[in-house]
């Protein structure tokens, strides 16, 4: 018996000797790191097998890796606030790690396929134009502090390179109608989770982690003498949530209006209404303008009088009630949103004063103070110290401070190129009304979040950058998949119709049976 056991062990060692030795060496390395360097390096070494396993699984389940990226990107702030992710790891690392892995998979698996040809379009050109400006900023020494390559690269990754990763990954992996449909459904479900969490915050209270944040960094979310709270749901803050909700609501409202499938129409319209409710709970006044602007873009792209006239009447009436009447003034959130139209608002005046100061300094800094340069880099006796300490309040102002009038001009040109290119495709190239609706909804959302970026620092915040730049990249692929989309849609409609007829047939048979039994009783 003992000989059998020993021979079994020896056989296992012979078959897996290399793996056993490797794990033993990793174990020794982990112990060494724990003794000499502490717990953090020990934990990293222990995670190496997990990372290897994750890479192996990624090769086998590539789309699971994409969905993980999309979902993690959406809940990063929520997970971080509630300590659901390891501390000490930069938030951007989760996104970038998965993005690089996905690109590596696209290059390694089936390398003969031309996966990147779908990405070669006007939007990529616009992104590369902006990245070119970002590369030039490495030589920016406006503050006279020398060249800080590390600080520049950290800012360059987040401001420029993230857009390249996003564009490539979405155009490579969302390459057929089924995946496009699933992406919209996953996005809608995540948005509904944010609405649910808003409801939870409003009616059941904040978690201890959320309360701690509200009393420290989020003090500005408690306003009007403590009688009104701006809810932030799963996002970093209420401004980020409100602008995201406005843009998301535009997308799903448009898809709901234009969808040919009744269940989808109901699902997306209800999702949109729920997200609009959440938008109002955020108390973000910019969100009202974002939503209205996104709807206007849709109406222009719709090319349909049947859609334009009733939509214009409905949204025009709602806008009139909000701006020119006191309807709903009993609700604090509605009063808060209505104050967006007050020209004498104190917060708007403060922003104008700050921007006047910025203009004076930036007159001597056409390239800005430099990407990656902030309060921690600029000493107190430096001429441009004031610029590094003023709150930017918006994404556009942040970029203006870092890259100057030259950089913000290039950024605006790049954004206009990618937006107008997508609108051109929707307006002139697509024939399918439902696919045009998806494209118009995405273009409207992109316009909405751009306006949000003008009023708040939300444009490249998580989860907005990946969602809105990624889905806009998909619009450029719509002419390629349009025929597949039409066939996919017809197939879904046929299946639904077949189920409806089958259900009707069963109903008729049941009625006949009941009638037959009644006749037998008589």
XYZ file of C-alpha atoms in Angstrom:
522
model
C 0.000 0.000 0.000
C 2.796 2.397 0.990
C 4.756 1.463 -2.138
C 1.709 2.322 -4.254
C 1.376 5.742 -2.616
C 5.089 6.474 -3.043
C 5.023 5.435 -6.686
C 1.975 7.668 -7.204
C 3.800 10.652 -5.722
C 6.919 9.967 -7.773
C 4.806 9.747 -10.920
C 3.163 13.058 -10.157
C 6.572 14.673 -9.559
C 7.945 13.294 -12.835
C 4.915 14.580 -14.763
C 4.780 18.011 -13.134
C 8.330 18.447 -11.895
C 8.873 21.762 -13.647
C 5.710 23.278 -12.214
C 6.451 22.048 -8.708
C 9.981 23.493 -8.818
C 8.612 26.790 -10.161
C 6.005 27.064 -7.400
C 8.630 26.148 -4.791
C 10.938 28.911 -6.071
C 8.048 31.406 -6.004
C 7.293 30.343 -2.439
C 10.918 30.942 -1.421
C 10.907 34.326 -3.189
C 7.677 35.317 -1.406
C 9.170 34.393 2.002
C 12.360 36.313 1.179
C 10.389 39.438 0.149
C 8.249 39.221 3.288
C 11.325 39.043 5.537
C 13.361 41.726 3.756
C 10.813 44.150 2.240
C 7.487 43.640 4.003
C 3.960 42.560 3.160
C 3.369 44.500 -0.119
C 6.159 42.797 -2.167
C 5.178 39.463 -0.563
C 1.592 39.946 -1.772
C 2.763 40.853 -5.288
C 4.830 37.668 -5.571
C 1.906 35.592 -4.276
C -0.324 37.125 -6.966
C 1.977 36.076 -9.827
C 0.272 32.654 -10.313
C -3.121 34.394 -10.274
C -1.923 36.849 -12.922
C -0.573 34.016 -15.081
C -3.901 32.192 -14.759
C -5.758 35.411 -15.694
C -3.649 35.770 -18.861
C -4.300 32.123 -19.820
C -8.058 32.586 -19.304
C -7.946 35.833 -21.292
C -6.544 33.977 -24.308
C -9.410 31.505 -24.077
C -12.192 33.999 -23.271
C -11.249 37.257 -25.012
C -14.719 38.815 -24.896
C -14.992 38.095 -21.175
C -11.898 40.267 -20.809
C -13.608 43.063 -22.764
C -16.773 42.894 -20.660
C -14.624 42.906 -17.523
C -12.982 46.118 -18.760
C -16.337 47.753 -19.493
C -17.886 46.799 -16.136
C -14.802 47.548 -14.006
C -14.411 50.936 -15.723
C -18.008 51.752 -14.749
C -17.758 50.769 -11.078
C -14.193 51.924 -10.309
C -15.247 54.845 -8.123
C -17.946 52.810 -6.395
C -15.593 49.908 -5.672
C -12.817 52.232 -4.527
C -15.060 54.173 -2.142
C -16.359 50.963 -0.570
C -12.896 49.350 -0.345
C -13.824 46.516 -2.711
C -10.466 46.763 -4.509
C -6.900 46.523 -3.162
C -5.630 49.841 -1.843
C -2.478 51.471 -3.170
C -3.099 50.519 -6.809
C -3.718 53.535 -9.109
C -7.247 53.582 -10.494
C -5.992 53.926 -14.064
C -3.990 50.694 -13.777
C -7.095 48.496 -13.897
C -8.234 50.019 -17.178
C -4.805 50.220 -18.763
C -3.846 46.694 -17.752
C -6.955 45.206 -19.357
C -6.644 47.449 -22.422
C -3.032 46.438 -23.050
C -3.954 42.783 -22.525
C -6.811 43.071 -25.054
C -4.545 44.713 -27.627
C -1.894 42.036 -27.069
C -4.523 39.335 -27.600
C -5.622 41.013 -30.835
C -2.028 41.011 -32.085
C -1.131 37.463 -30.978
C -4.310 35.475 -31.669
C -4.907 34.931 -35.411
C -2.263 37.496 -36.451
C -3.079 36.973 -40.145
C -6.447 38.699 -39.709
C -6.588 42.422 -40.405
C -8.138 43.471 -37.112
C -6.894 47.018 -37.123
C -8.187 48.059 -40.565
C -11.580 48.995 -39.049
C -9.791 51.461 -36.777
C -8.217 53.493 -39.603
C -10.646 56.390 -39.893
C -11.099 60.098 -39.236
C -11.570 59.599 -35.507
C -8.188 57.883 -35.155
C -6.612 60.726 -37.135
C -8.188 63.267 -34.760
C -6.945 61.345 -31.712
C -3.422 61.153 -33.167
C -3.523 64.894 -33.824
C -4.255 65.480 -30.139
C -1.596 62.928 -29.131
C 0.913 64.774 -31.337
C 0.290 67.923 -29.322
C 0.701 65.857 -26.155
C 4.080 64.557 -27.337
C 5.222 68.124 -28.111
C 4.318 69.113 -24.545
C 7.238 67.052 -23.213
C 9.436 70.021 -24.228
C 7.240 72.554 -22.425
C 9.267 74.308 -19.704
C 7.061 77.353 -19.199
C 7.503 77.233 -15.424
C 11.313 77.066 -15.749
C 11.583 73.882 -13.691
C 13.343 71.706 -16.274
C 11.900 68.678 -18.023
C 9.988 66.273 -15.784
C 9.490 63.223 -18.015
C 7.751 61.207 -15.306
C 5.113 63.857 -14.553
C 4.577 64.506 -18.265
C 4.100 60.813 -19.054
C 1.588 60.345 -16.229
C -0.522 63.217 -17.584
C -0.012 62.193 -21.221
C -1.324 58.676 -20.558
C -4.532 59.955 -19.016
C -5.159 62.902 -21.342
C -4.058 61.442 -24.685
C -3.078 57.797 -24.827
C -6.238 56.506 -23.153
C -8.190 57.664 -26.212
C -5.995 55.574 -28.528
C -6.516 52.423 -26.434
C -10.263 53.021 -26.253
C -10.661 53.610 -29.989
C -8.698 50.494 -30.970
C -10.334 48.138 -28.472
C -13.926 49.073 -29.286
C -13.451 48.870 -33.053
C -11.626 45.534 -32.791
C -13.867 43.700 -30.325
C -17.381 45.058 -31.020
C -17.334 43.820 -34.594
C -20.816 42.373 -35.160
C -24.482 43.200 -34.397
C -24.802 40.671 -31.559
C -21.940 42.267 -29.648
C -23.255 45.761 -30.338
C -26.668 44.786 -28.976
C -25.082 43.176 -25.909
C -22.922 46.268 -25.289
C -25.995 48.514 -25.226
C -27.802 46.131 -22.875
C -24.820 45.904 -20.485
C -24.502 49.699 -20.499
C -28.229 50.052 -19.772
C -28.046 47.565 -16.890
C -25.072 49.381 -15.357
C -26.966 52.673 -15.669
C -29.971 51.126 -13.950
C -27.693 49.949 -11.141
C -26.598 53.576 -10.675
C -30.259 54.631 -10.562
C -30.962 51.927 -7.984
C -28.021 53.107 -5.876
C -29.300 56.693 -6.079
C -32.673 55.452 -4.809
C -30.859 53.569 -2.053
C -28.916 56.696 -1.017
C -32.013 58.893 -1.094
C -34.449 56.683 0.798
C -32.238 54.354 2.885
C -29.240 56.575 3.565
C -25.537 56.529 2.793
C -23.087 53.790 3.680
C -20.397 54.578 6.292
C -17.827 55.065 3.510
C -20.119 57.461 1.657
C -20.884 59.377 4.847
C -17.171 59.757 5.546
C -16.610 61.126 2.043
C -19.550 63.538 2.378
C -18.163 64.961 5.604
C -14.670 65.430 4.139
C -14.006 65.739 0.397
C -17.701 65.879 -0.517
C -18.783 68.704 1.772
C -19.993 70.762 -1.215
C -22.653 68.091 -1.872
C -24.580 69.226 1.213
C -26.142 72.566 0.289
C -28.911 74.999 1.214
C -28.072 74.924 4.892
C -27.892 71.141 4.991
C -31.445 70.674 3.698
C -30.449 69.389 0.256
C -27.998 66.646 -0.708
C -26.623 66.223 -4.213
C -26.616 62.461 -4.760
C -23.581 60.964 -6.509
C -24.655 57.312 -6.795
C -21.773 55.069 -7.966
C -19.731 57.971 -9.365
C -16.883 60.114 -8.064
C -19.167 63.096 -7.412
C -22.564 64.540 -8.319
C -21.282 66.549 -11.304
C -19.782 63.426 -12.880
C -22.994 61.491 -12.207
C -25.327 64.200 -13.499
C -23.481 64.783 -16.773
C -23.092 61.047 -17.380
C -26.796 60.509 -16.665
C -27.783 63.289 -19.090
C -25.702 61.818 -21.923
C -26.778 58.248 -21.151
C -30.454 59.238 -21.058
C -30.118 60.804 -24.517
C -28.664 57.588 -25.942
C -31.333 55.265 -24.594
C -34.208 57.635 -25.280
C -33.184 57.873 -28.932
C -32.642 54.114 -29.255
C -36.037 53.538 -27.642
C -37.741 55.927 -30.063
C -36.143 54.405 -33.187
C -36.019 50.696 -32.298
C -38.159 48.328 -34.392
C -38.373 45.712 -31.643
C -41.134 46.408 -29.134
C -39.423 44.870 -26.093
C -36.242 46.854 -26.791
C -38.273 50.019 -27.302
C -39.961 49.635 -23.906
C -36.743 48.629 -22.137
C -34.673 51.552 -23.431
C -37.374 54.169 -22.924
C -37.961 53.043 -19.323
C -34.189 52.991 -18.748
C -33.929 56.534 -20.105
C -36.718 57.809 -17.851
C -35.125 56.157 -14.815
C -31.745 57.710 -15.656
C -33.372 61.160 -16.083
C -34.799 60.778 -12.565
C -31.292 60.028 -11.306
C -29.954 63.041 -13.200
C -32.301 65.338 -11.262
C -31.241 63.780 -7.952
C -27.624 64.729 -8.703
C -28.534 68.423 -8.576
C -26.042 69.056 -11.412
C -27.388 72.079 -13.229
C -25.130 71.624 -16.260
C -26.872 68.293 -16.867
C -30.050 70.091 -18.008
C -28.139 71.787 -20.836
C -26.310 68.540 -21.659
C -29.568 66.633 -22.046
C -31.188 69.383 -24.157
C -28.125 69.662 -26.404
C -27.994 65.892 -26.941
C -31.673 65.815 -27.913
C -31.122 68.690 -30.364
C -28.330 66.733 -32.067
C -30.657 63.734 -32.399
C -33.432 65.843 -33.923
C -31.050 67.212 -36.560
C -29.747 63.739 -37.422
C -33.175 62.075 -37.453
C -34.201 63.561 -40.841
C -37.789 62.704 -39.909
C -40.583 65.246 -39.531
C -42.611 62.580 -37.668
C -39.891 62.486 -35.007
C -38.820 66.153 -35.017
C -42.270 67.740 -34.574
C -43.630 65.715 -31.598
C -40.193 65.570 -29.926
C -39.731 69.331 -30.302
C -43.205 69.943 -28.841
C -42.643 67.624 -25.855
C -39.139 68.840 -24.972
C -40.007 72.453 -25.783
C -42.947 72.281 -23.376
C -40.790 70.733 -20.635
C -38.128 73.400 -21.190
C -40.726 76.175 -21.036
C -42.145 74.809 -17.768
C -38.671 74.630 -16.265
C -37.466 78.080 -17.366
C -40.547 80.309 -17.345
C -42.830 78.819 -14.686
C -42.699 77.727 -11.053
C -44.192 74.274 -11.699
C -42.583 71.740 -9.351
C -40.961 74.388 -7.150
C -42.065 72.437 -4.100
C -39.294 69.949 -4.950
C -35.811 71.087 -3.874
C -34.043 69.242 -6.695
C -36.219 70.937 -9.327
C -35.567 74.326 -7.703
C -31.853 73.519 -7.796
C -32.017 72.648 -11.527
C -34.084 75.768 -12.259
C -31.315 77.935 -10.765
C -29.140 76.952 -13.753
C -30.954 79.681 -15.687
C -30.123 82.340 -13.089
C -27.480 84.659 -14.589
C -26.621 86.071 -11.166
C -25.744 82.688 -9.640
C -22.820 83.008 -7.190
C -20.961 79.868 -8.314
C -21.050 80.988 -11.958
C -19.691 84.393 -10.961
C -16.829 82.742 -9.030
C -15.899 80.665 -12.083
C -15.857 83.773 -14.277
C -13.536 85.546 -11.837
C -11.143 82.558 -11.773
C -11.087 82.365 -15.576
C -10.288 86.079 -15.866
C -7.250 85.480 -13.644
C -6.239 82.468 -15.764
C -6.390 84.524 -18.975
C -3.876 87.039 -17.609
C -1.371 84.358 -16.688
C -1.892 82.256 -19.826
C -1.230 85.292 -22.033
C 2.448 84.594 -21.224
C 2.081 80.810 -21.561
C 0.722 79.895 -25.047
C 1.711 76.250 -24.439
C 0.285 76.218 -20.890
C 2.162 75.219 -17.743
C 2.701 71.681 -19.061
C 0.954 68.310 -19.035
C 1.447 66.647 -15.661
C 2.331 69.933 -13.955
C 0.288 70.684 -10.852
C 0.358 72.275 -7.430
C 2.810 69.631 -6.211
C 5.324 70.509 -8.982
C 5.294 74.317 -8.981
C 7.034 76.053 -6.035
C 5.310 78.906 -4.204
C 7.695 81.570 -5.564
C 7.069 80.621 -9.204
C 5.245 83.056 -11.489
C 2.732 80.372 -12.544
C 2.052 78.988 -9.061
C -1.382 80.649 -9.100
C -2.393 78.719 -12.233
C -1.531 75.406 -10.612
C -3.703 76.159 -7.562
C -6.851 77.619 -9.161
C -9.680 75.041 -9.416
C -10.221 74.382 -13.155
C -13.942 73.536 -12.639
C -14.148 72.065 -16.148
C -12.234 69.677 -18.395
C -11.715 72.355 -21.024
C -10.248 74.796 -18.497
C -7.995 72.024 -17.130
C -6.638 71.356 -20.634
C -6.338 75.097 -21.307
C -4.189 75.566 -18.185
C -1.911 72.603 -19.009
C -1.542 73.135 -22.769
C -2.385 76.817 -23.281
C -4.295 78.390 -26.138
C -2.402 76.197 -28.629
C -3.357 72.983 -26.860
C -7.017 73.842 -26.277
C -7.320 74.846 -29.958
C -5.893 71.501 -31.100
C -8.167 69.674 -28.637
C -11.267 71.487 -29.923
C -10.317 70.737 -33.538
C -9.810 67.040 -32.691
C -13.144 66.790 -30.855
C -14.975 68.584 -33.697
C -13.387 66.284 -36.301
C -14.426 63.063 -34.581
C -17.922 64.344 -33.721
C -18.734 65.776 -37.168
C -17.296 62.684 -38.869
C -19.654 60.445 -36.885
C -22.604 62.761 -37.613
C -21.761 62.629 -41.332
C -21.898 58.822 -41.253
C -25.278 58.794 -39.485
C -26.774 61.487 -41.711
C -25.518 60.402 -45.125
C -24.205 56.808 -45.073
C -26.632 54.715 -43.039
C -29.940 53.442 -44.438
C -31.242 51.317 -41.544
C -33.470 53.537 -39.389
C -32.754 51.599 -36.198
C -28.965 51.675 -36.742
C -29.258 55.379 -37.568
C -31.089 55.740 -34.248
C -28.248 54.070 -32.340
C -25.718 56.251 -34.159
C -27.738 59.434 -33.545
C -28.151 58.526 -29.872
C -24.397 58.008 -29.488
C -23.621 61.280 -31.303
C -26.126 63.092 -29.090
C -24.525 61.566 -25.994
C -21.045 62.581 -27.167
C -22.237 66.165 -27.712
C -23.879 66.127 -24.272
C -20.766 64.933 -22.441
C -18.658 67.472 -24.343
C -20.927 70.220 -23.048
C -20.618 68.658 -19.611
C -16.831 68.883 -19.999
C -17.210 72.600 -20.695
C -19.071 73.096 -17.410
C -17.425 70.442 -15.186
C -14.292 68.301 -15.102
C -16.068 65.144 -16.292
C -15.118 64.514 -19.927
C -12.260 62.089 -19.261
C -13.408 61.023 -15.798
C -14.233 57.368 -15.108
C -16.408 55.948 -16.572
C -17.077 58.634 -19.206
C -13.950 58.468 -21.349
C -14.226 54.778 -22.182
C -18.004 54.821 -22.691
C -18.513 57.909 -24.836
C -15.307 57.860 -26.893
C -15.580 54.078 -27.281
C -19.167 54.106 -28.515
C -18.430 57.040 -30.860
C -15.645 54.928 -32.374
C -18.279 52.261 -33.113
C -20.331 54.708 -35.206
C -17.451 54.757 -37.704
C -17.841 50.978 -38.107
C -21.621 51.074 -38.657
C -21.420 51.236 -42.501
C -19.306 48.044 -42.367
C -21.801 46.068 -40.243
C -25.028 47.644 -41.547
C -26.007 44.703 -43.767
C -25.300 42.266 -40.922
C -27.347 44.485 -38.605
C -30.359 44.428 -40.950
C -30.199 40.623 -41.191
C -29.740 40.279 -37.420
C -32.686 42.600 -36.770
C -34.932 40.769 -39.252
C -34.016 37.464 -37.633
C -34.934 38.798 -34.170
C -38.220 40.183 -35.485
C -38.992 36.830 -37.159
C -38.334 34.928 -33.932
C -40.552 37.322 -31.955
C -43.305 37.040 -34.579
C -43.055 33.249 -34.554
C -43.431 33.219 -30.765
C -46.394 35.577 -31.018
C -48.129 33.368 -33.601
C -47.399 30.254 -31.554
C -48.871 31.917 -28.484
C -51.930 32.992 -30.490
C -52.362 29.475 -31.838
C -52.229 28.011 -28.315
C -54.790 30.555 -27.183
C -57.136 29.593 -30.016
C -56.737 25.886 -29.239
C -57.517 26.571 -25.592
C -60.634 28.526 -26.537
C -61.756 25.683 -28.832
C -61.255 23.158 -26.035
C -63.251 25.265 -23.595
C -66.028 25.687 -26.173
C -66.038 21.926 -26.882
C -66.367 21.135 -23.167
C -69.157 23.669 -22.740
C -71.021 22.137 -25.676
C -70.589 18.683 -24.091
C -72.104 19.915 -20.815
C -75.079 21.349 -22.658
